[in-house]
Every structure is written in C-alpha cells, then in structure tokens.
Amino acid sequence: SKKKLRIGIIGTGGIAHSHIESYLKQPDVEIVAGADLIPGKAKQFFEDYKVKAKDFTDFKEMINTMKLDAVSVCAY
C-alpha cells in the first residue's frame, strides 16, 4: 500500500470547507488534524464531514505533535 499524505487544517471556517472537500476526493490523502481558536469548532467540523482527525485550539501544538506532511492555512 502506498503512503498517504498526512494533512492538517488550520482554521475550520469558510474556505476550509472547500479544502476538506477537495482532500476527501484524493485517495492518497489523509486528513489527520485540524486547529481552530474557537474551542470545539474543529471537532464539529470533522464530525460534520465524518473525518476522524485530532482537533486542536493551538495550531502550534498541532504542528509540533502531529507528523504532518502539509497543512492548509484557512485562517485570515
């Protein structure tokens, strides 16, 4: 089996929906984490898309603790 690209998402509002929808269409991508400053927002975002990903309120903690290949920055 081929290794999947491990993705994190920073910011789970507006444009993040387009990002996750695009990622979900890619067979070689796995969304593993997301961060949003508003407590519970990233968790709800992933639940809405039925994605099992770890949620954070601190993007730096996400980057430092998860083994990510790339991130989408979806915050202004």
GROMACS .gro file of N, CA and C in nm:
model
  228
    1SER      N    1   0.084  -0.119   0.000
    1SER     CA    2   0.000   0.000   0.000
    1SER      C    3   0.087   0.124   0.000
    2LYS      N    4   0.043   0.222  -0.071
    2LYS     CA    5   0.117   0.347  -0.084
    2LYS      C    6   0.092   0.437   0.037
    3LYS      N    7   0.197   0.507   0.080
    3LYS     CA    8   0.185   0.600   0.192
    3LYS      C    9   0.094   0.717   0.154
    4LYS      N   10   0.008   0.755   0.248
    4LYS     CA   11  -0.081   0.868   0.224
    4LYS      C   12  -0.018   0.997   0.277
    5LEU      N   13  -0.049   1.106   0.211
    5LEU     CA   14  -0.005   1.239   0.253
    5LEU      C   15  -0.088   1.279   0.373
    6ARG      N   16  -0.022   1.312   0.485
    6ARG     CA   17  -0.089   1.347   0.611
    6ARG      C   18  -0.109   1.498   0.616
    7ILE      N   19  -0.237   1.539   0.623
    7ILE     CA   20  -0.274   1.680   0.614
    7ILE      C   21  -0.332   1.732   0.745
    8GLY      N   22  -0.296   1.856   0.779
    8GLY     CA   23  -0.358   1.929   0.888
    8GLY      C   24  -0.425   2.053   0.832
    9ILE      N   25  -0.530   2.098   0.897
    9ILE     CA   26  -0.602   2.218   0.853
    9ILE      C   27  -0.601   2.320   0.966
   10ILE      N   28  -0.556   2.440   0.935
   10ILE     CA   29  -0.553   2.548   1.032
   10ILE      C   30  -0.667   2.644   0.998
   11GLY      N   31  -0.764   2.652   1.088
   11GLY     CA   32  -0.884   2.732   1.064
   11GLY      C   33  -0.990   2.646   0.999
   12THR      N   34  -1.107   2.636   1.060
   12THR     CA   35  -1.210   2.545   1.009
   12THR      C   36  -1.339   2.618   0.972
   13GLY      N   37  -1.327   2.742   0.932
   13GLY     CA   38  -1.443   2.817   0.884
   13GLY      C   39  -1.442   2.825   0.733
   14GLY      N   40  -1.526   2.908   0.678
   14GLY     CA   41  -1.538   2.940   0.536
   14GLY      C   42  -1.464   2.854   0.435
   15ILE      N   43  -1.345   2.896   0.397
   15ILE     CA   44  -1.271   2.831   0.289
   15ILE      C   45  -1.225   2.690   0.325
   16ALA      N   46  -1.218   2.656   0.453
   16ALA     CA   47  -1.177   2.522   0.494
   16ALA      C   48  -1.270   2.414   0.437
   17HIS      N   49  -1.395   2.450   0.415
   17HIS     CA   50  -1.489   2.353   0.358
   17HIS      C   51  -1.447   2.312   0.217
   18SER      N   52  -1.402   2.408   0.138
   18SER     CA   53  -1.353   2.375   0.003
   18SER      C   54  -1.228   2.290   0.009
   19HIS      N   55  -1.141   2.319   0.104
   19HIS     CA   56  -1.017   2.242   0.117
   19HIS      C   57  -1.048   2.098   0.154
   20ILE      N   58  -1.129   2.077   0.258
   20ILE     CA   59  -1.155   1.940   0.302
   20ILE      C   60  -1.230   1.862   0.195
   21GLU      N   61  -1.323   1.926   0.125
   21GLU     CA   62  -1.396   1.857   0.019
   21GLU      C   63  -1.302   1.812  -0.092
   22SER      N   64  -1.204   1.895  -0.124
   22SER     CA   65  -1.105   1.856  -0.226
   22SER      C   66  -1.016   1.743  -0.176
   23TYR      N   67  -0.971   1.753  -0.051
   23TYR     CA   68  -0.887   1.647   0.005
   23TYR      C   69  -0.959   1.513   0.009
   24LEU      N   70  -1.087   1.516   0.043
   24LEU     CA   71  -1.163   1.391   0.054
   24LEU      C   72  -1.177   1.318  -0.080
   25LYS      N   73  -1.157   1.388  -0.189
   25LYS     CA   74  -1.163   1.327  -0.322
   25LYS      C   75  -1.031   1.263  -0.364
   26GLN      N   76  -0.926   1.284  -0.285
   26GLN     CA   77  -0.793   1.233  -0.319
   26GLN      C   78  -0.764   1.103  -0.245
   27PRO      N   79  -0.743   0.994  -0.316
   27PRO     CA   80  -0.721   0.865  -0.248
   27PRO      C   81  -0.587   0.856  -0.174
   28ASP      N   82  -0.494   0.943  -0.207
   28ASP     CA   83  -0.362   0.938  -0.144
   28ASP      C   84  -0.344   1.043  -0.035
   29VAL      N   85  -0.454   1.096   0.017
   29VAL     CA   86  -0.452   1.199   0.121
   29VAL      C   87  -0.530   1.151   0.242
   30GLU      N   88  -0.475   1.181   0.360
   30GLU     CA   89  -0.541   1.151   0.486
   30GLU      C   90  -0.542   1.278   0.571
   31ILE      N   91  -0.659   1.325   0.609
   31ILE     CA   92  -0.671   1.442   0.696
   31ILE      C   93  -0.661   1.391   0.839
   32VAL      N   94  -0.556   1.433   0.910
   32VAL     CA   95  -0.529   1.376   1.042
   32VAL      C   96  -0.548   1.474   1.157
   33ALA      N   97  -0.553   1.604   1.128
   33ALA     CA   98  -0.563   1.702   1.237
   33ALA      C   99  -0.614   1.835   1.185
   34GLY      N  100  -0.667   1.913   1.279
   34GLY     CA  101  -0.712   2.047   1.247
   34GLY      C  102  -0.712   2.134   1.371
   35ALA      N  103  -0.695   2.263   1.350
   35ALA     CA  104  -0.691   2.356   1.462
   35ALA      C  105  -0.780   2.476   1.434
   36ASP      N  106  -0.849   2.519   1.539
   36ASP     CA  107  -0.929   2.641   1.532
   36ASP      C  108  -0.925   2.706   1.670
   37LEU      N  109  -0.916   2.837   1.676
   37LEU     CA  110  -0.909   2.908   1.803
   37LEU      C  111  -1.034   2.890   1.889
   38ILE      N  112  -1.147   2.867   1.824
   38ILE     CA  113  -1.273   2.852   1.898
   38ILE      C  114  -1.284   2.707   1.946
   39PRO      N  115  -1.287   2.687   2.078
   39PRO     CA  116  -1.295   2.550   2.132
   39PRO      C  117  -1.415   2.474   2.075
   40GLY      N  118  -1.390   2.353   2.029
   40GLY     CA  119  -1.494   2.266   1.977
   40GLY      C  120  -1.525   2.284   1.830
   41LYS      N  121  -1.478   2.392   1.770
   41LYS     CA  122  -1.511   2.420   1.629
   41LYS      C  123  -1.447   2.319   1.535
   42ALA      N  124  -1.320   2.288   1.555
   42ALA     CA  125  -1.253   2.191   1.468
   42ALA      C  126  -1.314   2.052   1.486
   43LYS      N  127  -1.347   2.017   1.609
   43LYS     CA  128  -1.408   1.887   1.636
   43LYS      C  129  -1.540   1.874   1.560
   44GLN      N  130  -1.623   1.976   1.567
   44GLN     CA  131  -1.753   1.975   1.497
   44GLN      C  132  -1.733   1.971   1.346
   45PHE      N  133  -1.636   2.044   1.297
   45PHE     CA  134  -1.603   2.047   1.154
   45PHE      C  135  -1.574   1.906   1.104
   46PHE      N  136  -1.489   1.835   1.175
   46PHE     CA  137  -1.455   1.699   1.134
   46PHE      C  138  -1.573   1.603   1.150
   47GLU      N  139  -1.652   1.621   1.253
   47GLU     CA  140  -1.771   1.537   1.270
   47GLU      C  141  -1.869   1.558   1.155
   48ASP      N  142  -1.884   1.682   1.112
   48ASP     CA  143  -1.975   1.712   1.000
   48ASP      C  144  -1.934   1.640   0.873
   49TYR      N  145  -1.804   1.621   0.853
   49TYR     CA  146  -1.752   1.554   0.734
   49TYR      C  147  -1.721   1.406   0.758
   50LYS      N  148  -1.753   1.358   0.878
   50LYS     CA  149  -1.727   1.219   0.916
   50LYS      C  150  -1.580   1.181   0.896
   51VAL      N  151  -1.494   1.272   0.940
   51VAL     CA  152  -1.348   1.253   0.932
   51VAL      C  153  -1.295   1.233   1.073
   52LYS      N  154  -1.218   1.127   1.090
   52LYS     CA  155  -1.155   1.102   1.220
   52LYS      C  156  -1.020   1.172   1.222
   53ALA      N  157  -1.018   1.289   1.283
   53ALA     CA  158  -0.896   1.370   1.291
   53ALA      C  159  -0.888   1.429   1.431
   54LYS      N  160  -0.767   1.452   1.477
   54LYS     CA  161  -0.745   1.512   1.609
   54LYS      C  162  -0.769   1.662   1.598
   55ASP      N  163  -0.843   1.717   1.695
   55ASP     CA  164  -0.871   1.860   1.692
   55ASP      C  165  -0.788   1.934   1.797
   56PHE      N  166  -0.752   2.056   1.764
   56PHE     CA  167  -0.669   2.142   1.850
   56PHE      C  168  -0.727   2.283   1.852
   57THR      N  169  -0.695   2.359   1.957
   57THR     CA  170  -0.723   2.502   1.958
   57THR      C  171  -0.594   2.582   1.933
   58ASP      N  172  -0.481   2.516   1.940
   58ASP     CA  173  -0.350   2.580   1.919
   58ASP      C  174  -0.281   2.514   1.799
   59PHE      N  175  -0.269   2.588   1.690
   59PHE     CA  176  -0.210   2.530   1.570
   59PHE      C  177  -0.063   2.493   1.590
   60LYS      N  178   0.008   2.564   1.678
   60LYS     CA  179   0.148   2.531   1.703
   60LYS      C  180   0.159   2.394   1.770
   61GLU      N  181   0.069   2.366   1.862
   61GLU     CA  182   0.068   2.234   1.926
   61GLU      C  183   0.039   2.126   1.822
   62MET      N  184  -0.053   2.154   1.732
   62MET     CA  185  -0.085   2.058   1.626
   62MET      C  186   0.039   2.028   1.541
   63ILE      N  187   0.107   2.132   1.499
   63ILE     CA  188   0.226   2.116   1.415
   63ILE      C  189   0.337   2.043   1.489
   64ASN      N  190   0.354   2.074   1.617
   64ASN     CA  191   0.462   2.014   1.695
   64ASN      C  192   0.436   1.870   1.739
   65THR      N  193   0.309   1.828   1.743
   65THR     CA  194   0.279   1.695   1.795
   65THR      C  195   0.233   1.594   1.690
   66MET      N  196   0.186   1.643   1.579
   66MET     CA  197   0.138   1.553   1.474
   66MET      C  198   0.245   1.541   1.365
   67LYS      N  199   0.258   1.426   1.308
   67LYS     CA  200   0.352   1.407   1.198
   67LYS      C  201   0.279   1.440   1.069
   68LEU      N  202   0.288   1.568   1.029
   68LEU     CA  203   0.217   1.616   0.912
   68LEU      C  204   0.310   1.631   0.793
   69ASP      N  205   0.257   1.606   0.676
   69ASP     CA  206   0.332   1.631   0.553
   69ASP      C  207   0.303   1.770   0.499
   70ALA      N  208   0.182   1.822   0.527
   70ALA     CA  209   0.142   1.953   0.477
   70ALA      C  210   0.026   2.006   0.560
   71VAL      N  211   0.005   2.137   0.553
   71VAL     CA  212  -0.111   2.199   0.617
   71VAL      C  213  -0.179   2.293   0.518
   72SER      N  214  -0.309   2.305   0.535
   72SER     CA  215  -0.385   2.409   0.465
   72SER      C  216  -0.407   2.519   0.567
   73VAL      N  217  -0.366   2.640   0.533
   73VAL     CA  218  -0.389   2.754   0.621
   73VAL      C  219  -0.516   2.822   0.573
   74CYS      N  220  -0.623   2.802   0.647
   74CYS     CA  221  -0.755   2.853   0.610
   74CYS      C  222  -0.802   2.958   0.709
   75ALA      N  223  -0.709   3.038   0.756
   75ALA     CA  224  -0.740   3.145   0.851
   75ALA      C  225  -0.692   3.278   0.790
   76TYR      N  226  -0.761   3.383   0.823
   76TYR     CA  227  -0.720   3.513   0.772
   76TYR      C  228  -0.626   3.582   0.866
   0.00000   0.00000   0.00000
